[in-house]
PDB file of C-alpha atoms and ligand atoms in Angstrom:
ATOM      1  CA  UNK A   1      18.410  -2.641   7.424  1.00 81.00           C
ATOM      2  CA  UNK A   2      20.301  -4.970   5.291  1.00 74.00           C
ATOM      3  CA  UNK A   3      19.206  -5.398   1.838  1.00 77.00           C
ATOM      4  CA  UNK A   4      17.283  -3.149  -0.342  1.00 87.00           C
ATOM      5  CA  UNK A   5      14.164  -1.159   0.391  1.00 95.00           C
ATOM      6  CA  UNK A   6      10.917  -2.895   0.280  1.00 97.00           C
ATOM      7  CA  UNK A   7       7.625  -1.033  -0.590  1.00 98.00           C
ATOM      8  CA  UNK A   8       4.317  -2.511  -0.639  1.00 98.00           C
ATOM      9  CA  UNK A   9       1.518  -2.283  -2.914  1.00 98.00           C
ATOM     10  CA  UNK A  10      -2.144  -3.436  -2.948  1.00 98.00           C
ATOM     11  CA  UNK A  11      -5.529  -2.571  -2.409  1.00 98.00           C
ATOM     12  CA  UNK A  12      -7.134  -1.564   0.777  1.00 96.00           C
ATOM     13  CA  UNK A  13      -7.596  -4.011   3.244  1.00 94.00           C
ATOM     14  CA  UNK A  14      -4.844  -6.081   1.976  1.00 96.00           C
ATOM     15  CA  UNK A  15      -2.650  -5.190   4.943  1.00 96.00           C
ATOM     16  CA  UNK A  16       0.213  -2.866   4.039  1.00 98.00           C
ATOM     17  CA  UNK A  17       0.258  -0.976   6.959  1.00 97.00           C
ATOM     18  CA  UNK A  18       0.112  -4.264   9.821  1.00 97.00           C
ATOM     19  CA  UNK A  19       2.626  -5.718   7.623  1.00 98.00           C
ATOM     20  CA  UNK A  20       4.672  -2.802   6.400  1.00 98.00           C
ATOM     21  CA  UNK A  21       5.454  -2.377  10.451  1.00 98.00           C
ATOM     22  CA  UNK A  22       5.969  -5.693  11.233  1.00 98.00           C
ATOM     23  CA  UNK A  23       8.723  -6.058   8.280  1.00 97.00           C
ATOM     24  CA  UNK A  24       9.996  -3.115   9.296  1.00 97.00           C
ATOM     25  CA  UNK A  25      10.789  -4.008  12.932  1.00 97.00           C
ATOM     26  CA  UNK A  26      11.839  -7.511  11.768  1.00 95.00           C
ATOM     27  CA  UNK A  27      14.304  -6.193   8.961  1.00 94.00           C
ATOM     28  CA  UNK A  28      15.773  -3.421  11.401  1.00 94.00           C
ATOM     29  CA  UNK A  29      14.544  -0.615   9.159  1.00 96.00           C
ATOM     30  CA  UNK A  30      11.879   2.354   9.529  1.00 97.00           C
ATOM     31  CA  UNK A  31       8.668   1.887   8.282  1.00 98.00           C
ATOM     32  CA  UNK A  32       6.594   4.957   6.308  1.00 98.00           C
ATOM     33  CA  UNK A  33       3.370   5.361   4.999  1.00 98.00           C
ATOM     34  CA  UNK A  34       2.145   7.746   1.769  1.00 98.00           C
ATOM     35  CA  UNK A  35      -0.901   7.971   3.678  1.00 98.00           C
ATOM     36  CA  UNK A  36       0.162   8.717   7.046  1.00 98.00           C
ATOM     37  CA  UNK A  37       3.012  11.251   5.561  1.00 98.00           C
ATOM     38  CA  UNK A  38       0.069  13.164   3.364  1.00 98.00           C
ATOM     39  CA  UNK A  39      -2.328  13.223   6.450  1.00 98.00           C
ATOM     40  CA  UNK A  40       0.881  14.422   9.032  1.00 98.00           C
ATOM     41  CA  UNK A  41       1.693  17.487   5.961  1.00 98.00           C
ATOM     42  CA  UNK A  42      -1.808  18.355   5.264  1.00 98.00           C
ATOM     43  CA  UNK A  43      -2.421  18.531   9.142  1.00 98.00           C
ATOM     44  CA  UNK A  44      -6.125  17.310   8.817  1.00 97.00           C
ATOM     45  CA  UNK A  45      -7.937  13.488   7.873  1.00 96.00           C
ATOM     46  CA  UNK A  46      -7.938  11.809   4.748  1.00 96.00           C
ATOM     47  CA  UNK A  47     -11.581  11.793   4.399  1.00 95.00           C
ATOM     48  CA  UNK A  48     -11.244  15.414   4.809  1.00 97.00           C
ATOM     49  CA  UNK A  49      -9.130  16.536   2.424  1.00 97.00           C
ATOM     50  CA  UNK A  50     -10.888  14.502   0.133  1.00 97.00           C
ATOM     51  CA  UNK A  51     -13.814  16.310   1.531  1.00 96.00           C
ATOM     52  CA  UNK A  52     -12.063  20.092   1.045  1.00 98.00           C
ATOM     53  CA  UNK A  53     -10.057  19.558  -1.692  1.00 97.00           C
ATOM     54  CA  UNK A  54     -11.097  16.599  -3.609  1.00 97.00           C
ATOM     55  CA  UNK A  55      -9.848  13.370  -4.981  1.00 97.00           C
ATOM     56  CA  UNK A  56      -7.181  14.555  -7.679  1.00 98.00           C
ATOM     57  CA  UNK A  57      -5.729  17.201  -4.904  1.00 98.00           C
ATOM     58  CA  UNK A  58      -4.954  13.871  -2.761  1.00 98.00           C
ATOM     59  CA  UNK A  59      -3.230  12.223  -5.559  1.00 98.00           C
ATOM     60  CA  UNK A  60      -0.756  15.140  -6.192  1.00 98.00           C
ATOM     61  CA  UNK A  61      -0.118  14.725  -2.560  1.00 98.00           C
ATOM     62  CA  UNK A  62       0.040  11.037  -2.174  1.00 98.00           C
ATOM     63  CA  UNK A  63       2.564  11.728  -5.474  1.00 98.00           C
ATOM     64  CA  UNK A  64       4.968  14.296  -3.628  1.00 98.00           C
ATOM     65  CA  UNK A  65       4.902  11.902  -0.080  1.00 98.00           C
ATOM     66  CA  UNK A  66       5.966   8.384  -2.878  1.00 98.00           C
ATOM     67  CA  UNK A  67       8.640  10.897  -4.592  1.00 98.00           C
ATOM     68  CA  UNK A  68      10.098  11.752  -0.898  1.00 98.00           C
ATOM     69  CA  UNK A  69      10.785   8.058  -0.386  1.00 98.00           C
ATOM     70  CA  UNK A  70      12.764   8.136  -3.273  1.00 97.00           C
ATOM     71  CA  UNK A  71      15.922   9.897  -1.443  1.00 94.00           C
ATOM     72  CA  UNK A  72      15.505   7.855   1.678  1.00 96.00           C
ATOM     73  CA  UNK A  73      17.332   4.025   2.794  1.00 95.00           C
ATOM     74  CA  UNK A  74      16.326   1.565   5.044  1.00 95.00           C
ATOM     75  CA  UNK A  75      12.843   1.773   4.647  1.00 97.00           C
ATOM     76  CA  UNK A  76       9.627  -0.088   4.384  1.00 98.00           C
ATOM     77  CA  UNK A  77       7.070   1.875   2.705  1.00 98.00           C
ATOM     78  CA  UNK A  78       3.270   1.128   2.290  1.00 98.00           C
ATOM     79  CA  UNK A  79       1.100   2.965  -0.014  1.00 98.00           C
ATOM     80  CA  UNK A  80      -2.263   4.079  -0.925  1.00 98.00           C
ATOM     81  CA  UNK A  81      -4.782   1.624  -2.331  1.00 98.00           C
ATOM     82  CA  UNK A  82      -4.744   4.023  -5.276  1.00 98.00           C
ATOM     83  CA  UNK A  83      -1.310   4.624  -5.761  1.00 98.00           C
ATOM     84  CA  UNK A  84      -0.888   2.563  -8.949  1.00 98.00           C
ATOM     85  CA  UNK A  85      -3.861   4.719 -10.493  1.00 98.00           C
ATOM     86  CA  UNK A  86      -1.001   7.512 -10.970  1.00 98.00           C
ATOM     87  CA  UNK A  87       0.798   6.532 -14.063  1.00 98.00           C
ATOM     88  CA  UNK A  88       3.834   8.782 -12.816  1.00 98.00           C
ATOM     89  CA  UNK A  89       4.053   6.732  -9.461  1.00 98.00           C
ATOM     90  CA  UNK A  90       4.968   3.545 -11.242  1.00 98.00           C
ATOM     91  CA  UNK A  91       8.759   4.829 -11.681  1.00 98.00           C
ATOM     92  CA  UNK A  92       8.702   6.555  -8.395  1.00 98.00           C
ATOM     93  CA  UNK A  93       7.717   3.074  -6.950  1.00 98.00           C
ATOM     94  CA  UNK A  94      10.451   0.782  -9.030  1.00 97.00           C
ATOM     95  CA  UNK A  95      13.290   3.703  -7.633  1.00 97.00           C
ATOM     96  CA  UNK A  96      12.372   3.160  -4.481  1.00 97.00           C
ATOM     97  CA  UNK A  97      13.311  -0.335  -3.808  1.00 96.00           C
ATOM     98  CA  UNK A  98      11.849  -4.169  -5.128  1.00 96.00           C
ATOM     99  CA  UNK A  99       7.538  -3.795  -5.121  1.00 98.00           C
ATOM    100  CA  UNK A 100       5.609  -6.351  -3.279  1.00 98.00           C
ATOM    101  CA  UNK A 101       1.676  -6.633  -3.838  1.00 98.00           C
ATOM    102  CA  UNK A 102      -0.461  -7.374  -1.050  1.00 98.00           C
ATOM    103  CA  UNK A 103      -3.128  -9.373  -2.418  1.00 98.00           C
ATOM    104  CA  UNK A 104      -6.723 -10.454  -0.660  1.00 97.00           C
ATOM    105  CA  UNK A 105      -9.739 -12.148  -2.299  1.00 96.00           C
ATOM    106  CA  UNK A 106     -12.751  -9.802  -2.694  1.00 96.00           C
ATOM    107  CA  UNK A 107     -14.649 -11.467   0.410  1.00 96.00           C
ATOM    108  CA  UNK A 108     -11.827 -11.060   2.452  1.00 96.00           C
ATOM    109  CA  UNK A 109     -11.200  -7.520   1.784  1.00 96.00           C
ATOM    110  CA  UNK A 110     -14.907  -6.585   2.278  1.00 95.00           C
ATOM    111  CA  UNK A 111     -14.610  -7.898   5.534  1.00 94.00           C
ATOM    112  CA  UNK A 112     -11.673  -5.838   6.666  1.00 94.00           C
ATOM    113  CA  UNK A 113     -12.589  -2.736   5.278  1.00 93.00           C
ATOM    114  CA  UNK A 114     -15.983  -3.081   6.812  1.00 90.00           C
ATOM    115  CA  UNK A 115     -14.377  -2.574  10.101  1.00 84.00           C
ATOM    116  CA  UNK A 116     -14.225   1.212  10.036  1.00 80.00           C
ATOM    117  CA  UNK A 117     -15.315   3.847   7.976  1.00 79.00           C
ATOM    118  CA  UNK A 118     -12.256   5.991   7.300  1.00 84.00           C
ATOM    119  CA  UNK A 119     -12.262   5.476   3.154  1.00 91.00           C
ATOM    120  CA  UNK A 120     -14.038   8.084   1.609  1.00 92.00           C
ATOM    121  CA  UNK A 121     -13.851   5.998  -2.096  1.00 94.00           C
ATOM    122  CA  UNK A 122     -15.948   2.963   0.072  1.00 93.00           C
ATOM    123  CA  UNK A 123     -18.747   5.893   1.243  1.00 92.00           C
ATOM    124  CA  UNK A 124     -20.844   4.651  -1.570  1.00 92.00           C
ATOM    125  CA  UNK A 125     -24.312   3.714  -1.469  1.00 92.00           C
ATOM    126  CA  UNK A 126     -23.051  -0.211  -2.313  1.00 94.00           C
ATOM    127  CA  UNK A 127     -19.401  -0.552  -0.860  1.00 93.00           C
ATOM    128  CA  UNK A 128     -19.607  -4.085  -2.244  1.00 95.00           C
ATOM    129  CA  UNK A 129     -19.850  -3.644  -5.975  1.00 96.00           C
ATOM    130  CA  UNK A 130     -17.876  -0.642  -4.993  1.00 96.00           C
ATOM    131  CA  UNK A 131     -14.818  -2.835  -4.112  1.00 96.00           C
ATOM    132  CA  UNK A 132     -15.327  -5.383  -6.970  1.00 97.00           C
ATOM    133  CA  UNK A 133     -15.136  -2.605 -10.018  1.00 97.00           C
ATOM    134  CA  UNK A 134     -12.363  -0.792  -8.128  1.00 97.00           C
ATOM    135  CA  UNK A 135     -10.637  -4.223  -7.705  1.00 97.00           C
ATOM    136  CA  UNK A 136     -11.320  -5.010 -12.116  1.00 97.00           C
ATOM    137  CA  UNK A 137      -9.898  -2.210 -12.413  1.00 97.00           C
ATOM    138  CA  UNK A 138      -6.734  -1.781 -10.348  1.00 98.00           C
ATOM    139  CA  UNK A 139      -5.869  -5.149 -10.677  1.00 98.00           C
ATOM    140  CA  UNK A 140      -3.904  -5.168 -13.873  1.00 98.00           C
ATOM    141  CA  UNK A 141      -2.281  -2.181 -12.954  1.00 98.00           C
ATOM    142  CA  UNK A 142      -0.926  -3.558  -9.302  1.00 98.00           C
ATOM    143  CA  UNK A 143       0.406  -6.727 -11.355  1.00 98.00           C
ATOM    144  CA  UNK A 144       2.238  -4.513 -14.097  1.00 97.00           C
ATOM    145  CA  UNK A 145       4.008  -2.756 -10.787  1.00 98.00           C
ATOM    146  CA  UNK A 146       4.787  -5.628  -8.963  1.00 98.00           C
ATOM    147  CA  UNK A 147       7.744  -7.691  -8.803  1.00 97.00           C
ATOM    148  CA  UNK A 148       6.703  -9.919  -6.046  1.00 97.00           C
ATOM    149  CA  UNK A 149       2.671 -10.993  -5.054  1.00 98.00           C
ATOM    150  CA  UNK A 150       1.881 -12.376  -1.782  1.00 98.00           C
ATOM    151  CA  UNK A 151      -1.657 -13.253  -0.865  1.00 98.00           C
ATOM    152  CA  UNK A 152      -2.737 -11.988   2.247  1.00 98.00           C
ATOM    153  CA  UNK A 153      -6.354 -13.755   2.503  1.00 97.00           C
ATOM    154  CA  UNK A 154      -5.656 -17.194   5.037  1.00 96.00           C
ATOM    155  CA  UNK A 155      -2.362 -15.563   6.207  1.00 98.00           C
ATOM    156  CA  UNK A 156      -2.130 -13.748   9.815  1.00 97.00           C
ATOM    157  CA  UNK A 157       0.079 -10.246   9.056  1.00 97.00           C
ATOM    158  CA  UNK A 158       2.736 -12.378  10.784  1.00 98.00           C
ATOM    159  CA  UNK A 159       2.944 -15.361   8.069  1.00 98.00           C
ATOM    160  CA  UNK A 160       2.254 -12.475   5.974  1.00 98.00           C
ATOM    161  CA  UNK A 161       6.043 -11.049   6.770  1.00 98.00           C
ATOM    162  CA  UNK A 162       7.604 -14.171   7.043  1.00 97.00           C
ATOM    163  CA  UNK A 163       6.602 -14.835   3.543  1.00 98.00           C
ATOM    164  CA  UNK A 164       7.854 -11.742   2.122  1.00 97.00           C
ATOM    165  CA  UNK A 165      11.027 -11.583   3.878  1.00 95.00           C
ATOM    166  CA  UNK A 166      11.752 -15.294   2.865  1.00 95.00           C
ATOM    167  CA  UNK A 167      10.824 -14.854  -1.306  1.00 95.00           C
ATOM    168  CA  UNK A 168      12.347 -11.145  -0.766  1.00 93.00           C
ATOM    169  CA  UNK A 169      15.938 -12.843   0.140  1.00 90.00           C
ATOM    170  CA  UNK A 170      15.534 -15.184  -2.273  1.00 91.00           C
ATOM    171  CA  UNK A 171      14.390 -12.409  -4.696  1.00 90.00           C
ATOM    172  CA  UNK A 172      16.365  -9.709  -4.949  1.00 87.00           C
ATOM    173  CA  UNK A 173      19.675  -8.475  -3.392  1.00 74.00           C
ATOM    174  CA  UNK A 174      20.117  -9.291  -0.150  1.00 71.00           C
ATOM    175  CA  UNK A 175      23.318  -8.668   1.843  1.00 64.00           C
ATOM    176  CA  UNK A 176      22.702 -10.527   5.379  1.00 54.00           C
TER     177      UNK A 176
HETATM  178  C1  S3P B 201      -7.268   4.778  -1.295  1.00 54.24           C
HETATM  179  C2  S3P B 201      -6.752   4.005  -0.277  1.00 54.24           C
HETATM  180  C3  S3P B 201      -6.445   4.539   1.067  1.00 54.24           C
HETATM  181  C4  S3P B 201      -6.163   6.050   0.979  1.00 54.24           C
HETATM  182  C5  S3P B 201      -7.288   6.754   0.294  1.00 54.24           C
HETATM  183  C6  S3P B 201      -7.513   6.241  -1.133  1.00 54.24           C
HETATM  184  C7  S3P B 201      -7.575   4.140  -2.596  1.00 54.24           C
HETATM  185  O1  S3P B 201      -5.307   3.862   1.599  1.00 54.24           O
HETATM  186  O2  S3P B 201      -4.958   6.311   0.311  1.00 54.24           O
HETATM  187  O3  S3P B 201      -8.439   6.598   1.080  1.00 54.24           O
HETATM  188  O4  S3P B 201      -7.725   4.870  -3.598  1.00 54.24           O
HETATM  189  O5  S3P B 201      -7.632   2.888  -2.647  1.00 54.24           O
HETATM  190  P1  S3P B 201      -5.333   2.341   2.160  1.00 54.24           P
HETATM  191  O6  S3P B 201      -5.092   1.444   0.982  1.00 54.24           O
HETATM  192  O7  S3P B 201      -4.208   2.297   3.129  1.00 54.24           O
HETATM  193  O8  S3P B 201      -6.669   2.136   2.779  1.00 54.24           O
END
């Protein structure tokens, strides 16, 4: 992959995984995943080691899966939703290459995440109002670790990476 890594940021629903792979097979790099590196090590779900071991256990996890990034090149990496609630991930992030934030309006997110029931934070009596507070409060902390924001909400995950790719060169260091 020329040009730096690329990591992406942003609340569930926003499309960092769709996206992270398509960038990733468009940029000639490999794409990872905190989530899908904490679920391959733990051997078992999210939703159930949130279930056996509880929120803050994920989060050390999700911590030691963003600091393994850190050594690697060529890579697209998509985080967490929650990854920017970890005050110690917001270095871990900036060393690992330029941060791009996923964004989506509220409706829009509702609607994706509606489509399956693998987030244990949206298991809440009122998913809704669950997404809006999370969203007040994670907002200010995805802008503080972003260095690029591209809304996702009219955008198919193919505009999406055509977007990115196109500010990204423009950006930061590219070397095509
Ligand atoms: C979380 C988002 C999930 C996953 C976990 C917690 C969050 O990832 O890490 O369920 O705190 O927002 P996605 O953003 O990929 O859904």
């Amino acid at each position: 992959m020329n040009g730096p890594n690329l990591v992406l940021i942003g609340f569930m629903g926003s499309g960092k995984s769709s996206v992270g792979r398509l960038l990733a097979a468009r940029l000639g790099g490999r794409f990872v995943d905190t989530d899908a590196l904490v679920v391959r090590r733990a051997g078992m779900p999210i939703t159930e080691i949130f279930a056996r071991h509880g929120e803050p256990e994920f989060r050390r996890r999700e911590t030691e899966a963003l600091a393994s990034f850190t050594r690697r090149r060529g890579i697209v990496a998509a985080t967490g939703g929650g990854i920017v609630t970890t005050p110690a991930n917001l270095p871990l992030l900036k060393q690992i290459g330029p941060v791009i934030w996923l964004t989506a309006d509220e409706e829009t997110i509702f609607a994706r995440v509606s489509r399956n029931t693998r987030r244990p934070l949206l298991k809440t009596p009122n998913p809704r109002q669950t997404i809006a507070e999370l969203l007040a409060t994670r907002r200010p902390l995805y802008e503080a670790a972003a260095d690029l924001t591209v809304d996702t909400t009219h955008r198919t995950h193919e505009e999406v990476a055509n977007v990115v790719i196109e500010e990204a060169k423009q950006r930061f260091p590219w070397h095509p």
